[in-house]
Structure formats: C-alpha cells, structure tokens
CSV table of C-alpha atoms in Angstrom, one decimal:
chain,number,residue,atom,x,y,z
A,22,UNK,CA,0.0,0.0,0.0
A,23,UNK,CA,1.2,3.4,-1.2
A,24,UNK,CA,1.8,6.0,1.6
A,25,UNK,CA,-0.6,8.7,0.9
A,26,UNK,CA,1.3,12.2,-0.7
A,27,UNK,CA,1.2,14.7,-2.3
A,28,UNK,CA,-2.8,14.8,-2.1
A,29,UNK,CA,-3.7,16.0,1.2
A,30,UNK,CA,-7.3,16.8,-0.2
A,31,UNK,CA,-7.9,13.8,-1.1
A,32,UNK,CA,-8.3,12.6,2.6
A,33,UNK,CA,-9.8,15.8,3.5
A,34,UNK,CA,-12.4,15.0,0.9
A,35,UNK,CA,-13.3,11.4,2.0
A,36,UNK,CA,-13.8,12.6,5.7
A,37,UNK,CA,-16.5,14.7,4.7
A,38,UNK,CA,-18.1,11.8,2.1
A,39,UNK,CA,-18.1,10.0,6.0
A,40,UNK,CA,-19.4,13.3,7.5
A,41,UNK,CA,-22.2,13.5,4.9
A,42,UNK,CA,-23.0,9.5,4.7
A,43,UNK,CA,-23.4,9.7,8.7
A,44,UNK,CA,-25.7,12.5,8.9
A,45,UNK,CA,-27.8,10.6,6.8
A,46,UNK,CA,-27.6,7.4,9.2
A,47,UNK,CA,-28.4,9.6,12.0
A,48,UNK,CA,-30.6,12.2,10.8
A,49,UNK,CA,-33.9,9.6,10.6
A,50,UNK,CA,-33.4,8.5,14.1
A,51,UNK,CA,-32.5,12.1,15.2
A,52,UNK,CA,-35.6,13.3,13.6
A,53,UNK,CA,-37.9,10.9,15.0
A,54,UNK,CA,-36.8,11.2,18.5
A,55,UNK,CA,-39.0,13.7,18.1
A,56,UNK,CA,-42.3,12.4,17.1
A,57,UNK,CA,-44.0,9.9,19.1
A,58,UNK,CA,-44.6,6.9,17.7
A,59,UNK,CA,-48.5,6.3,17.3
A,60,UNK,CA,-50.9,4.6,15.2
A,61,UNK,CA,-50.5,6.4,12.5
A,62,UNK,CA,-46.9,6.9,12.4
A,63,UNK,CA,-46.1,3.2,12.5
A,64,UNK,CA,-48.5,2.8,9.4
A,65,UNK,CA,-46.6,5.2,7.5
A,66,UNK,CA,-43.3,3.5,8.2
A,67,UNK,CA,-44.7,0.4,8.1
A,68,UNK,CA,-45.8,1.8,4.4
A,69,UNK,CA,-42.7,3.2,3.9
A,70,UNK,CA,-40.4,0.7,4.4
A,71,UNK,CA,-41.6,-1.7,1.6
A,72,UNK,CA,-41.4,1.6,-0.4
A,73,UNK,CA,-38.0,2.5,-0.3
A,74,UNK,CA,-37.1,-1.2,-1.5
A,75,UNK,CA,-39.7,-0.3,-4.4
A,76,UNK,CA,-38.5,2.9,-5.4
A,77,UNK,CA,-35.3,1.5,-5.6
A,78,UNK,CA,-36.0,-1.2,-8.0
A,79,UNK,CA,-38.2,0.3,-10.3
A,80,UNK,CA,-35.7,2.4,-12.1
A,81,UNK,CA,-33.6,-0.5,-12.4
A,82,UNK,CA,-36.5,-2.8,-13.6
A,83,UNK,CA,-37.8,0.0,-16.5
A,84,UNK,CA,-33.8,1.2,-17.8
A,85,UNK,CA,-32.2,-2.1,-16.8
A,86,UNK,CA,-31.1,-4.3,-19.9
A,87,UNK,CA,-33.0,-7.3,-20.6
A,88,UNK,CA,-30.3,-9.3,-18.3
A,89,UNK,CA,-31.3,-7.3,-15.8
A,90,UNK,CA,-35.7,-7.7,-16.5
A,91,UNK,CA,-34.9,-11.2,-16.9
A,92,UNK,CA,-33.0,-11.3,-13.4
A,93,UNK,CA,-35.5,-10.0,-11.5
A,94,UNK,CA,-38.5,-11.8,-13.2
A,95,UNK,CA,-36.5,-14.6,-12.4
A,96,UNK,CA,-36.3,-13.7,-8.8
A,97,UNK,CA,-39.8,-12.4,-8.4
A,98,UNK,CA,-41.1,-16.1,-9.7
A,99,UNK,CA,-38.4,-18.4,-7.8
A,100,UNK,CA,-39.6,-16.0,-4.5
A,101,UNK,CA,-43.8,-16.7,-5.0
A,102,UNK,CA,-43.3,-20.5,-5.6
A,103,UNK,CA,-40.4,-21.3,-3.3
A,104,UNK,CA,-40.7,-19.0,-0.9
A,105,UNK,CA,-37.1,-19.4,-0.2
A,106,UNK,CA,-34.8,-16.0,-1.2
A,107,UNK,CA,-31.7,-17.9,-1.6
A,108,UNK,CA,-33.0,-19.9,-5.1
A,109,UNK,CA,-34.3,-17.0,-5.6
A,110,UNK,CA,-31.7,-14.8,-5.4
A,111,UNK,CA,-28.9,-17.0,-7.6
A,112,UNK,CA,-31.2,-17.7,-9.7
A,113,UNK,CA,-31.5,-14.0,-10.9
A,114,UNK,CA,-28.1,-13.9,-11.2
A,115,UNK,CA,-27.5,-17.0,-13.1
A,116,UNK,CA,-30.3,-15.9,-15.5
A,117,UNK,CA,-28.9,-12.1,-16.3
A,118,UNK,CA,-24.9,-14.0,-16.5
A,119,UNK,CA,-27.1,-16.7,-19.0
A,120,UNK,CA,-28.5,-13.9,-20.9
A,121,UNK,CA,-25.3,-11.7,-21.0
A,122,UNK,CA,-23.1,-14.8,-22.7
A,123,UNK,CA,-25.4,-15.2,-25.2
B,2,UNK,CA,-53.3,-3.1,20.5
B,3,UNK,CA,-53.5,-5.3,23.4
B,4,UNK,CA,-51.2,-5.5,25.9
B,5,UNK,CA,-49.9,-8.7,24.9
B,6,UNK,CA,-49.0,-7.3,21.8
B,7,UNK,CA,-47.2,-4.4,23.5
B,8,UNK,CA,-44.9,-6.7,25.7
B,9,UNK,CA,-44.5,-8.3,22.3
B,10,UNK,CA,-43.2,-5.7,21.0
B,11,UNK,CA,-40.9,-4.4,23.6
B,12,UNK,CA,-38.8,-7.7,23.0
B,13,UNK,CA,-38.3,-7.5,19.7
B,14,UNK,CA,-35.4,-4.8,20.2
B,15,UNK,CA,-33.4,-7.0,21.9
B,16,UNK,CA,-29.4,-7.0,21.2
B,17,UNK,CA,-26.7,-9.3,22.6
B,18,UNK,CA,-24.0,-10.7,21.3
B,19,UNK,CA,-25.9,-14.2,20.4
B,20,UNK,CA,-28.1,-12.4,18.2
B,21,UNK,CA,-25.2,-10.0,17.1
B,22,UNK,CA,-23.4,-13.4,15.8
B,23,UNK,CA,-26.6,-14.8,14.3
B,24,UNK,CA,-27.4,-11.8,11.9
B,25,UNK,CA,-23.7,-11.9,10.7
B,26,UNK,CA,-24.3,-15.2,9.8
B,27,UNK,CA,-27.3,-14.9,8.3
B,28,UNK,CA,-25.9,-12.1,6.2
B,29,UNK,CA,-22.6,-14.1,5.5
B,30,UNK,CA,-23.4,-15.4,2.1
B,31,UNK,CA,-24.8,-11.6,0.3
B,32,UNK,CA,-21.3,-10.5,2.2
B,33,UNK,CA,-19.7,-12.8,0.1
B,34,UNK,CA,-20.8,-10.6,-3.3
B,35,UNK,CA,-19.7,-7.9,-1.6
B,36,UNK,CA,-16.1,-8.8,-1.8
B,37,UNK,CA,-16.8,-8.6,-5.6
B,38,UNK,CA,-18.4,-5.3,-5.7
B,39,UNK,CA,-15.9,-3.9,-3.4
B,40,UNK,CA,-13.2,-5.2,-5.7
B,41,UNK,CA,-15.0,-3.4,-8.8
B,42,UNK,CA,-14.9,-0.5,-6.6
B,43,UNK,CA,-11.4,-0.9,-5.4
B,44,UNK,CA,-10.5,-1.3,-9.4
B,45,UNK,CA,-12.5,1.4,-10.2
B,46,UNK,CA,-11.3,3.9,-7.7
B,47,UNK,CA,-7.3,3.0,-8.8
B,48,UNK,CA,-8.2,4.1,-12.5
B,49,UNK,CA,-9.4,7.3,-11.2
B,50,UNK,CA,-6.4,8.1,-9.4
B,51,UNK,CA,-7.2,7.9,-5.9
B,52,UNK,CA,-4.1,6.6,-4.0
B,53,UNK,CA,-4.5,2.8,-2.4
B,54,UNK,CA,-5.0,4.3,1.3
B,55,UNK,CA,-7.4,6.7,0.7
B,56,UNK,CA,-9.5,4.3,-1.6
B,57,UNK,CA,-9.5,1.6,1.5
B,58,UNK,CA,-9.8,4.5,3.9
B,59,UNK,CA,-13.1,5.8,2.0
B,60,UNK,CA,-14.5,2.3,1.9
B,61,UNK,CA,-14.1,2.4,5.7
B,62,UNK,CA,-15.4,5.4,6.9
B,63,UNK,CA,-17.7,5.9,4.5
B,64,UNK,CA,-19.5,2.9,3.7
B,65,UNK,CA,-22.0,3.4,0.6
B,66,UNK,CA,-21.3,1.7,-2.2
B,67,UNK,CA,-23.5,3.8,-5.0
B,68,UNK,CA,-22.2,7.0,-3.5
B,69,UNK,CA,-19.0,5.7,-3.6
B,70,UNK,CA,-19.1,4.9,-7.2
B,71,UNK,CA,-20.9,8.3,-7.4
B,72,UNK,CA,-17.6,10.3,-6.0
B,73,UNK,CA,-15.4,8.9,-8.6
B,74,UNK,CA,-17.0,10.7,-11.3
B,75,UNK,CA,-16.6,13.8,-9.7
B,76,UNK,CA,-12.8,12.8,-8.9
B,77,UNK,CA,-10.1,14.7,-10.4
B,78,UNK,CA,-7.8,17.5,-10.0
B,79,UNK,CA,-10.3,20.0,-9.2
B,80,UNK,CA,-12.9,18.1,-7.0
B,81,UNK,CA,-16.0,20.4,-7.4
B,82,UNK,CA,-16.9,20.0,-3.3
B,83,UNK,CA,-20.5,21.4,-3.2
B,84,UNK,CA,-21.8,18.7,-6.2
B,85,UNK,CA,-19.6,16.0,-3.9
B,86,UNK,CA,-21.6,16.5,-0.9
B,87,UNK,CA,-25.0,17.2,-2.3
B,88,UNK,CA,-24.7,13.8,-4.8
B,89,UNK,CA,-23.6,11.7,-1.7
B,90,UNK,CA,-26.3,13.1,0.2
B,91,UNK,CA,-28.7,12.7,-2.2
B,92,UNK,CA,-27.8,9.3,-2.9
B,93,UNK,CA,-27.9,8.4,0.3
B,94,UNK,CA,-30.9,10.2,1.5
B,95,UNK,CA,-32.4,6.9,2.3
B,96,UNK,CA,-30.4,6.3,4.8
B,97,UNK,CA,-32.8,9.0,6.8
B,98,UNK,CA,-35.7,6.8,5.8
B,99,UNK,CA,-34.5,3.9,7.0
B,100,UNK,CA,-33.1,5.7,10.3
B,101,UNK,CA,-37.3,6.3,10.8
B,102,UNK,CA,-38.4,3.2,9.8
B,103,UNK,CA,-36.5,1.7,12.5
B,104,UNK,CA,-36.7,3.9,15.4
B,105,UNK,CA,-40.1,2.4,16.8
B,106,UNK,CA,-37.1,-0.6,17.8
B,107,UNK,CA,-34.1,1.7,18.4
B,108,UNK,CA,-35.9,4.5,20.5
B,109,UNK,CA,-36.3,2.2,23.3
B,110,UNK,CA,-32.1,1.8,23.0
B,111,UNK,CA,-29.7,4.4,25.0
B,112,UNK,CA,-28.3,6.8,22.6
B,113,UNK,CA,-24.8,4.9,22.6
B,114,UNK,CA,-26.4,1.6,21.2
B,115,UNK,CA,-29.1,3.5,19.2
B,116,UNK,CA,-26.4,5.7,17.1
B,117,UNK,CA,-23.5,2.9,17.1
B,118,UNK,CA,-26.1,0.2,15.6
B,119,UNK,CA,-26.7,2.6,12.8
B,120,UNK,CA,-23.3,3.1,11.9
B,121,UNK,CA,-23.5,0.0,10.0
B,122,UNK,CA,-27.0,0.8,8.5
B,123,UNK,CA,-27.3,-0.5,4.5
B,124,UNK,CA,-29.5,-1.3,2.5
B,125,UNK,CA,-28.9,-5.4,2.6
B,126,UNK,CA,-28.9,-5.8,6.8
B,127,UNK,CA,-32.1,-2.9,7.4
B,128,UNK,CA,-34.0,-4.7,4.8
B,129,UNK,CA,-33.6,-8.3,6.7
B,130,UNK,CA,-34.2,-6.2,9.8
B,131,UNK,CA,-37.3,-5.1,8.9
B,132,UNK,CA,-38.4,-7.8,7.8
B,133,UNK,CA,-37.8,-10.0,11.4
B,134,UNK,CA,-39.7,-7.1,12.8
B,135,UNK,CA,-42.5,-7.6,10.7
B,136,UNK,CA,-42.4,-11.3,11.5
B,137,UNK,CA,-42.4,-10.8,15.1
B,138,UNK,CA,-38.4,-11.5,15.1
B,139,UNK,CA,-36.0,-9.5,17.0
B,140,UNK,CA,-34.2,-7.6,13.4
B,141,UNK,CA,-31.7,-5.5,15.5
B,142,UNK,CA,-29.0,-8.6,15.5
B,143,UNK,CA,-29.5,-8.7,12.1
B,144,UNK,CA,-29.2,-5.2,11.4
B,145,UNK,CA,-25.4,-5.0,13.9
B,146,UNK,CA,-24.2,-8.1,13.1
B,147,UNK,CA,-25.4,-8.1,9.4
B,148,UNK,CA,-24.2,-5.0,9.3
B,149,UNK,CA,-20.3,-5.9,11.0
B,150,UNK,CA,-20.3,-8.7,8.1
B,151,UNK,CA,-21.3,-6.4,4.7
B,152,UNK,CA,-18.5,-3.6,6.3
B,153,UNK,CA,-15.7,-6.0,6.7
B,154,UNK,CA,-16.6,-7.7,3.3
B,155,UNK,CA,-17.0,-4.6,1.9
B,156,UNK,CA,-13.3,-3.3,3.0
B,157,UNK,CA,-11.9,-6.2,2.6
B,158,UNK,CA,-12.9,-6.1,-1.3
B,159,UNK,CA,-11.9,-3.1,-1.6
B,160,UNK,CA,-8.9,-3.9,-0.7
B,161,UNK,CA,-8.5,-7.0,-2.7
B,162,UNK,CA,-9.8,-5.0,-5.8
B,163,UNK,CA,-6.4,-2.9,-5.6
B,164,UNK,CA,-4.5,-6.5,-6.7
B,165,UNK,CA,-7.0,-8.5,-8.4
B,166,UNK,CA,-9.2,-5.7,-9.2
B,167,UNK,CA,-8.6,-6.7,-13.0
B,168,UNK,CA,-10.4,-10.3,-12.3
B,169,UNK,CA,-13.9,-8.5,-11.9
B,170,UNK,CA,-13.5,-5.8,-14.4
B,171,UNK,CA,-16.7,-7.0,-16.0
B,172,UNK,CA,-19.0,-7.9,-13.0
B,173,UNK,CA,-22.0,-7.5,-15.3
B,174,UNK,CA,-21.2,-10.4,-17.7
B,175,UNK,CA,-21.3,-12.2,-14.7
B,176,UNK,CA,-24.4,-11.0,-13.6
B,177,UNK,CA,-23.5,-9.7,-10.3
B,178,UNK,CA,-24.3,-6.2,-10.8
B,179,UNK,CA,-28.2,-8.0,-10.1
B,180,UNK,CA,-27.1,-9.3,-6.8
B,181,UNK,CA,-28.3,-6.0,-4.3
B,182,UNK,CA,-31.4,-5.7,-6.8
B,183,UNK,CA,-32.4,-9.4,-6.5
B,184,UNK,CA,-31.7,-9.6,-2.8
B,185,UNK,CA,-33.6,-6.4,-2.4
B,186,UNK,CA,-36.2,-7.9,-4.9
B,187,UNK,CA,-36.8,-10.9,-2.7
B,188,UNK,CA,-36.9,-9.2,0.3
B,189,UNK,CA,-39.8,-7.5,-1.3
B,190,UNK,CA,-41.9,-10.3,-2.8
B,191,UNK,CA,-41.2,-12.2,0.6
B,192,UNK,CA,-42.8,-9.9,2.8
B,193,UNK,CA,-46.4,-9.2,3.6
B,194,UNK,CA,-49.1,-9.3,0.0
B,195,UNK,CA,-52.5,-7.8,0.4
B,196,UNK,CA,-54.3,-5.2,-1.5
B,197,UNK,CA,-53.0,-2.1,0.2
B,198,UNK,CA,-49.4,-3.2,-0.2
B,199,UNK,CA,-49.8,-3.4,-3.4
B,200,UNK,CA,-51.6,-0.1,-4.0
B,201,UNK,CA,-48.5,1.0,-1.7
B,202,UNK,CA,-45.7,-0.1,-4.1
B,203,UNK,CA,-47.1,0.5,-7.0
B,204,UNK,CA,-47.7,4.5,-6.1
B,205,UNK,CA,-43.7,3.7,-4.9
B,206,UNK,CA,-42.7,2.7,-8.5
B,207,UNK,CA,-44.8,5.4,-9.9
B,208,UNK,CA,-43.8,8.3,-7.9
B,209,UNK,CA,-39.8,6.9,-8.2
B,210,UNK,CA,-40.4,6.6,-12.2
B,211,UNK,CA,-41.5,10.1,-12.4
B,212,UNK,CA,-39.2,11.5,-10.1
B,213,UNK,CA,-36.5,9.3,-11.9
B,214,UNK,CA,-37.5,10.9,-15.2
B,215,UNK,CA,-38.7,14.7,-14.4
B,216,UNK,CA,-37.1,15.4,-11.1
B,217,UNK,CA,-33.0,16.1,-10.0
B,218,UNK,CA,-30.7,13.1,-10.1
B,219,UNK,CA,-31.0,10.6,-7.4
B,220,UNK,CA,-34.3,12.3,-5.2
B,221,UNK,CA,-36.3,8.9,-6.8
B,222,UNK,CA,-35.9,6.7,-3.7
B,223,UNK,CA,-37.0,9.4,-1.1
B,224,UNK,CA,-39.8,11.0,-3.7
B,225,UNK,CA,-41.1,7.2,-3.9
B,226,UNK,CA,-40.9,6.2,-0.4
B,227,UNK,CA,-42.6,9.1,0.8
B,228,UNK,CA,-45.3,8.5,-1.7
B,229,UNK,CA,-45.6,4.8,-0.5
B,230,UNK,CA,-45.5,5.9,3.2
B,231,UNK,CA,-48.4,8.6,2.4
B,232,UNK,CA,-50.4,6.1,0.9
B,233,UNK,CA,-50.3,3.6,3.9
B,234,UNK,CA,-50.8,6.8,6.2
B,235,UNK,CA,-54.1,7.9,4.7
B,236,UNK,CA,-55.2,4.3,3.8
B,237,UNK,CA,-54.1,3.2,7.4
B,238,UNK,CA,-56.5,5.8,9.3
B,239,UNK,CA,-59.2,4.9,6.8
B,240,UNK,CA,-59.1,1.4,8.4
B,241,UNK,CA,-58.4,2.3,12.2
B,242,UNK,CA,-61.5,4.4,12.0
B,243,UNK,CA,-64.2,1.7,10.6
C-alpha cells in the first residue's frame, strides 16, 4: 500500500463523504426522537419501508437491460413459488450471466 | 393493540452478542458478493487516481457503495466540493428513511447503542431487519451483526480490488451487478401481499419513475418512499376508523 502524498485533499475529501453518509444514518433517528410513535406513524413506516425497496428497483426494472428484467423476473417467480430468497436470489443472477453470454 | 402485543413488542429490540453473531451469519453469504463489488470498486477507484489508502480508507469510513461509485466521477484534480456532498447526500438520503423506519425498535435503546447500531445501516442488513420485525423477530442482531459482516466484506474487497481488481472488471457479464437488486427484490416479494401493499408499491414505483424521469438526479428513492409511506398513512387511518 502506497503511503498517501502529495494529495492532502484527497483525505480531507473522503472525511467529509463520511461526515455527509453519517448524517444521513443519523438524521432519521434524530428526527424521530422527536415524534411519538402512534398509530399512524407506524402505518406510515410500516408503508414506507416496503417503499423504499420499491422505489429503488423500479428504475432498475424500466432502464435495466433485458439481463437485468430477466434477473429479476426470475427472482420475483423463484420467491412466490419457493418461498425461499436464496434460489431466488442466484437464480437472478444466473439468469442475467445466462443472458449476458449469449 | 392489546397489551400482549405491547410486551411483544418491547422484546423485539433486543441485542446481545448471540443475536449479534446470528445476523452476521445470516448475512454471510450476500457478504460474500460484496467482496466482488468492493473489488469493482477498489478497481475502479485506482483508475481514477485515488491513491491505495485513501480508496480503503473511503471504503471504511464511508460505507455506501453507490455513493462511492458516485464520488469517482466527480474525482479529479479540481474536485467540485458542493456537487460532492449534495450527490452523496442525495444518494444516500435513504439512509434517513431507513433511520425512521427503525426507530419504533431503536428509540427504546440508550443513545450509545441506538447511534452505534446505525453506523452499519445498508441497504442489505435494514432490509432483513425489517423484515424479522414484521415477522415478530427481534431484526436488530441482524441489522449490527449483518451490518459488522457487509462492512468487513466490503473493505476487505476493496482492498483485494487494488491487486486483483482486474479479475472483476466486468462484473455485469457475470451478472453480479443484479445481486443488491435481486436480494432487495426478494426481500420484497417475501414480505407481507395484500391489496394495500400493493396499492402501496405501485404509487412507490410510480412516484420513483417520475421522479427518476422529471425530477434532480437521485431524489427517486425518497420522492417514492414518501409517496408509498403517504399512501399507507391515509389508507391506514381509513381502516383504524371503521
């Protein structure tokens, strides 16, 4: 491993990437230390939580390549027959690396 | 809620060291890809020009694989510091989300365990943890331990992709750029299915396609959660009130 020279931004630069990255681990909890949890707040994160997964994977589903549709298809069917997210899950994969050879 | 359910509830955010060791375990074998991705990362970083300490030292303290990624097109002589911050923010803006979603289970923590158990917060080990909550499972082993195992792995990659980054230049062909989306996919289809959920998601996907389309760079995960989250808010009260 290199010593690090010469770029003592570089360093500078990555502490506040960490900085930035942990405000947004803490901030949620932070934030919600102030509201108490009731009802209807635990339907909205109850709500929310499957939402974020969602809103994740969407964009990848719709600009994805066909590897990628056909990996999660793949997934998404091993998951409601089998039940099991480990088939599931290599599956996916082995379809998209199937796809990609051909 | 009846008081069964309450006492329930309060054990569910248990945390010891046996449960700490079970959700690194259960989150050994996604660790595993990790190693790969942090490889692809630790390649990628190199032909950017970051030096080998800082690359593992970013990996480290830093912890986000997409925003990661995200920095290194930004990287170069003149590192444009505002854009930096804002992209990594923005990209990992769902970190606050899932910060919320789990603090019914961390609030009850004192602030040492609460903040130090989200140090290790990603998307793999909060998506298992949420998921043992939902199932009446304490999730918070999974989400320290889970979380100790996909931060090791993911260094540790990193690390490895300096020397053999060459080795997984193409991870795609492989297909394990779809390993986070399928994990994250089953995690999904896996958990609770009724008509509201899936009213739920699909305003999600809706609201994240938009936002992915008309709105600035990377707001699609928060725009769609939030959508998702209003949904079950309003739809939720609905319910509670018949």
């Amino acid at each position: 491993m290199s010593i690090e020279t010469g770029n003592p931004s570089a360093l500078a630069i990555i502490l506040i990437m960490a900085v930035v990255t942990l405000v947004t681990r803490w901030g949620g909890v932070f934030a919600m230390s102030f509201v108490p949890i009731g009802y209807r707040v635990k339907r909205f994160i109850h709500a929310m939580s499957g939402s974020v997964l969602v809103a994740l994977l969407a964009p990848l589903a719709i600009t994805g390549d066909n590897g990628a549709r056909l990996a999660l298809l793949t997934t998404a069917v091993i998951m409601l027959t089998l039940k099991k997210p480990l088939p599931a899950i290599a599956g996916g994969i082995l379809v998209a690396a199937l796809f990609r050879q051909m | 809620m009846t008081n069964e359910m309450a006492s329930e509830e309060a054990a569910l955010h248990r945390l010891d060291g046996a449960l700490t060791w079970q959700g690194f375990r259960e989150l050994l074998p996604i660790s595993l890809f990790v190693i790969v991705f942090g490889a692809a990362f630790g390649l990628a970083a190199t032909q950017a020009g970051l030096s080998d300490a800082s690359i593992v030292i970013m990996s480290a303290l830093v912890f986000a694989g997409a925003a990661q990624f995200a920095s290194l097109e930004l990287w170069g002589p003149h590192i444009p510091l505002f854009t930096m911050m804002l992209t990594v923010f923005a990209i990992n803006a769902r970190h606050l989300l899932m910060g919320a979603t789990l603090s019914p289970w961390l609030q009850p923590l004192k602030p040492a365990k609460r903040y130090g158990v989200m140090l290790v917060a990603s998307d793999a080990n909060w998506a298992m943890a949420m998921q043992a909550f939902s199932q009446g499972r304490p999730g918070l082993g999974l989400l320290l331990g889970g979380g100790i195992a996909l931060w090791s792995f993911w260094v540790l990659g990193t690390w490895l992709g300096l020397y053999f980054g060459n080795a997984v230049s193409n991870p795609a062909s492989l297909g394990l750029d779809m390993v986070m989306g399928c994990f994250l996919l089953a995690m999904v289809v896996g958990s609770e299915k009724n008509l509201r959920m899936l009213v739920i998601w699909a305003v999600a996907a809706g609201a994240s396609l938009l936002a992915y389309r008309y709105l600035p760079e990377n707001s699609h995960v928060v725009v769609g959660a939030i959508a998702g989250g209003l949904v079950g808010l309003f739809w939720g009260s609905r319910d509670h009130e018949h």
